[in-house]
Amino acid sequence: MTEEMNEILRTIKQQKPFVLTITNYFPMGYVASGIRSIGGFPIMCSAEEEVEELLRISKAVVINLGKLDNPFVKLSNAICKLANKMNIPIILDPVGAGASRYRTDIATHLINKHQISIIRGYPNEIASLLTGELVIQGNNHLQEDKLIVENARSLSTKHNLAVVVSGKRHIVVDSAQMGQFNFDSAMVQKVAGIGNLLSAIISVFNSVVKDPFLAAKNATHFYAECVGPISSSASGPASLIIGIIDNIYINATKAQLFT
């Protein structure tokens, strides 16, 4: 791991940031454990009545659109509006953008109406956010690397944010910079919620590093260091996700021991 990454991890340990987390139900335990393992504190919220109080103690917000309905949309808009007012970074995981008109419209509405700090999604989701068109799920492999980078960079430039594209390679871009990390495998693709966990780790980094690109790049690099070694040795998807969370804790603790 780089010294820059280690310094960020030490800052996380010192600041112990709270992260307001609006996520899908099934990976909620993974997300919360990942945030705790790196040194942050997750706050799960589903009630609009407590949003303002929770934002007062939060240093970042991560919104995952996996479970989408009208109350969720109302909650997300309320959170984004207040977070922007309070200068709290928002990480958006646009799950399913491109699969349905409802999901696509909600995701594009959020990035058009509010200032998002970082978007983390798959190539078809990023393409859909850029064009507003439906893009069939599962066609990620049909997009050439050059087109994936171009779409991510165009989305970044259009909305002044950083973009993390998950896939065979994980690409981090803003309008002028790019980083690439490779930790994909057939086993990794079997774990539902593994992208949600990355979005959560990015949110913790962004809570202490205000530059969206630097936060996203270092978080994705850190995640690659946690996923890569275990992806080739895990006996199955269940042991893989547990091993990733273990590695998040082990790698963060190693960096944080040296202050």
XYZ file of C-alpha atoms in Angstrom:
259
model
C 0.000 0.000 0.000
C 1.148 3.545 -0.711
C 2.153 6.036 1.952
C -0.680 8.319 0.840
C -3.153 5.500 1.437
C -1.619 4.692 4.824
C -1.882 8.330 5.874
C -5.553 8.403 4.927
C -6.178 5.250 6.960
C -4.444 6.822 9.946
C -6.626 9.907 9.566
C -9.718 7.694 9.531
C -8.573 6.105 12.779
C -8.040 9.519 14.358
C -11.288 11.095 13.186
C -13.575 8.023 13.468
C -16.020 9.464 10.919
C -19.726 8.704 10.955
C -21.158 7.844 7.527
C -24.877 8.134 6.828
C -25.676 5.007 4.833
C -28.808 4.502 2.754
C -28.430 1.079 1.206
C -30.031 -2.073 -0.115
C -31.238 -4.512 2.536
C -29.348 -7.691 1.702
C -25.739 -6.344 1.814
C -26.424 -4.072 4.799
C -24.406 -6.224 7.213
C -21.421 -6.353 4.843
C -21.535 -2.588 4.370
C -21.758 -1.855 8.088
C -18.980 -4.334 8.914
C -16.732 -2.897 6.208
C -17.161 0.651 7.471
C -16.488 -0.455 11.044
C -13.477 -2.549 10.016
C -11.776 0.426 8.413
C -12.403 2.650 11.422
C -15.610 4.483 10.561
C -19.089 4.316 12.042
C -22.101 3.511 9.840
C -25.463 5.109 10.510
C -28.337 3.323 8.744
C -31.326 5.564 8.147
C -34.806 5.113 6.677
C -36.731 7.889 8.478
C -36.814 11.383 7.021
C -37.649 12.753 10.475
C -34.109 12.123 11.755
C -32.110 13.100 8.687
C -31.053 16.565 9.820
C -29.897 15.344 13.244
C -27.914 12.461 11.742
C -26.278 14.685 9.137
C -25.007 16.976 11.874
C -22.720 14.160 13.059
C -21.962 12.611 9.652
C -18.897 13.280 7.505
C -20.136 11.562 4.334
C -23.280 10.060 2.814
C -23.529 6.955 0.635
C -26.790 6.288 -1.215
C -27.375 2.903 -2.843
C -30.393 2.661 -5.147
C -30.778 -1.118 -4.846
C -34.176 -0.978 -3.118
C -36.055 1.743 -4.893
C -39.544 3.061 -4.191
C -41.165 6.470 -3.795
C -40.498 6.834 -0.013
C -36.838 5.931 -0.656
C -36.632 8.553 -3.391
C -38.151 11.197 -1.118
C -35.682 10.277 1.630
C -32.725 10.404 -0.776
C -33.687 13.845 -2.079
C -34.089 15.183 1.450
C -30.674 13.822 2.435
C -28.950 15.155 -0.676
C -30.472 18.620 -0.287
C -29.321 18.930 3.325
C -25.945 17.300 2.696
C -25.208 19.828 -0.064
C -26.225 22.666 2.237
C -23.932 21.303 4.969
C -21.069 20.588 2.512
C -21.090 16.844 3.219
C -19.870 14.662 0.299
C -22.374 12.261 -1.282
C -21.408 8.953 -2.878
C -24.047 7.542 -5.225
C -24.318 3.862 -6.195
C -26.880 3.913 -9.058
C -27.893 0.245 -8.879
C -29.903 -0.799 -11.918
C -29.660 2.479 -13.821
C -30.369 1.536 -17.414
C -32.489 -1.485 -16.507
C -35.792 0.375 -16.112
C -37.079 3.834 -16.912
C -37.938 4.458 -13.238
C -34.445 3.626 -11.977
C -32.760 5.545 -14.753
C -34.894 8.641 -14.237
C -34.379 8.631 -10.454
C -30.603 8.256 -10.768
C -30.303 10.995 -13.383
C -32.602 13.229 -11.334
C -30.340 12.888 -8.280
C -27.181 13.808 -10.168
C -28.907 16.673 -12.022
C -30.556 18.215 -8.960
C -27.837 17.680 -6.341
C -24.040 17.919 -6.228
C -22.763 14.367 -6.000
C -19.120 13.854 -5.044
C -18.494 10.354 -6.447
C -20.500 7.871 -8.516
C -19.568 4.168 -8.335
C -21.246 1.931 -10.881
C -20.892 -0.586 -13.700
C -20.279 0.339 -17.350
C -23.929 -0.004 -18.406
C -25.048 2.124 -15.444
C -22.518 4.859 -16.249
C -23.551 4.852 -19.926
C -27.203 5.141 -18.940
C -26.534 8.062 -16.570
C -24.701 9.854 -19.352
C -27.358 9.423 -22.043
C -30.546 8.851 -20.045
C -31.240 5.810 -22.209
C -31.974 2.260 -21.071
C -28.968 -0.066 -21.327
C -29.553 -3.805 -20.934
C -28.024 -5.281 -17.778
C -25.365 -7.925 -18.317
C -23.874 -6.314 -21.425
C -20.868 -4.849 -19.588
C -18.499 -7.050 -21.598
C -19.730 -5.503 -24.855
C -18.255 -2.130 -24.032
C -14.670 -1.564 -25.082
C -12.272 -0.184 -22.489
C -11.837 3.032 -24.454
C -15.593 3.660 -24.531
C -15.913 2.905 -20.802
C -13.254 5.500 -19.998
C -14.795 8.042 -22.382
C -18.257 7.613 -20.839
C -16.915 7.912 -17.299
C -14.882 10.995 -18.148
C -17.809 12.632 -19.926
C -20.073 11.997 -16.931
C -17.395 13.361 -14.614
C -16.948 16.523 -16.657
C -20.677 17.088 -17.096
C -21.446 16.909 -13.375
C -18.108 17.883 -11.774
C -17.619 14.634 -9.868
C -15.365 11.580 -9.759
C -16.490 8.284 -11.295
C -15.506 4.747 -10.319
C -16.383 2.115 -12.921
C -16.428 -1.473 -11.679
C -15.798 -4.370 -14.042
C -12.902 -6.413 -15.386
C -10.809 -3.415 -14.406
C -11.829 -0.811 -11.876
C -11.333 2.608 -13.427
C -11.307 5.853 -11.435
C -11.571 9.104 -13.367
C -12.343 12.768 -13.164
C -12.114 15.266 -16.004
C -8.293 15.177 -16.048
C -7.004 12.126 -14.126
C -7.355 8.352 -14.212
C -6.358 5.336 -12.120
C -6.839 1.638 -12.900
C -6.978 -1.395 -10.604
C -7.537 -5.047 -11.431
C -9.083 -7.336 -8.816
C -11.961 -8.911 -10.720
C -12.383 -12.693 -10.877
C -15.081 -15.272 -11.587
C -15.478 -15.716 -7.826
C -15.801 -11.976 -7.171
C -18.648 -11.822 -9.689
C -20.611 -14.382 -7.621
C -20.814 -12.148 -4.536
C -23.923 -9.959 -4.496
C -23.215 -6.686 -2.747
C -19.465 -6.603 -3.334
C -19.865 -3.316 -5.223
C -21.994 -1.906 -2.417
C -19.143 -2.574 -0.029
C -16.700 -0.738 -2.294
C -19.050 2.261 -2.413
C -19.108 2.262 1.391
C -15.308 2.140 1.635
C -15.119 5.034 -0.837
C -17.480 7.031 1.387
C -15.208 6.585 4.405
C -12.186 7.774 2.421
C -14.180 10.749 1.084
C -15.171 11.679 4.636
C -11.545 12.586 5.410
C -10.203 13.373 1.905
C -12.252 16.139 0.321
C -10.810 15.774 -3.178
C -13.222 13.268 -4.795
C -10.690 11.792 -7.211
C -8.003 11.252 -4.558
C -10.562 9.735 -2.192
C -11.957 7.405 -4.863
C -8.545 6.407 -6.209
C -7.088 5.560 -2.812
C -10.230 3.775 -1.636
C -10.372 1.641 -4.783
C -6.656 0.858 -4.508
C -7.140 -0.130 -0.865
C -10.118 -2.320 -1.789
C -8.060 -3.989 -4.518
C -5.427 -4.861 -1.927
C -8.140 -6.431 0.237
C -9.983 -8.337 -2.505
C -7.150 -9.527 -4.755
C -5.298 -11.892 -2.384
C -8.436 -13.623 -1.097
C -10.204 -13.961 -4.465
C -7.861 -16.731 -5.580
C -7.884 -18.677 -2.316
C -11.484 -18.487 -1.074
C -13.401 -21.749 -1.295
C -16.625 -20.025 -2.317
C -18.545 -16.726 -2.445
C -19.465 -16.800 1.255
C -15.890 -17.252 2.438
C -14.763 -14.625 -0.093
C -16.910 -11.822 1.322
C -15.925 -12.749 4.871
C -12.267 -12.804 3.801
C -12.610 -9.361 2.207
C -13.995 -7.880 5.417
C -11.204 -9.571 7.379
C -8.627 -8.088 4.998
C -10.181 -4.632 5.298
C -9.683 -4.863 9.039
C -6.181 -6.389 8.830
C -4.836 -3.961 6.213
C -6.367 -0.906 7.871
C -5.051 -1.932 11.277
C -1.523 -2.459 9.931
C -1.484 1.037 8.440
C -3.034 2.604 11.534
C -0.512 1.091 13.936
C 2.208 3.345 12.576
C 1.339 6.930 13.479
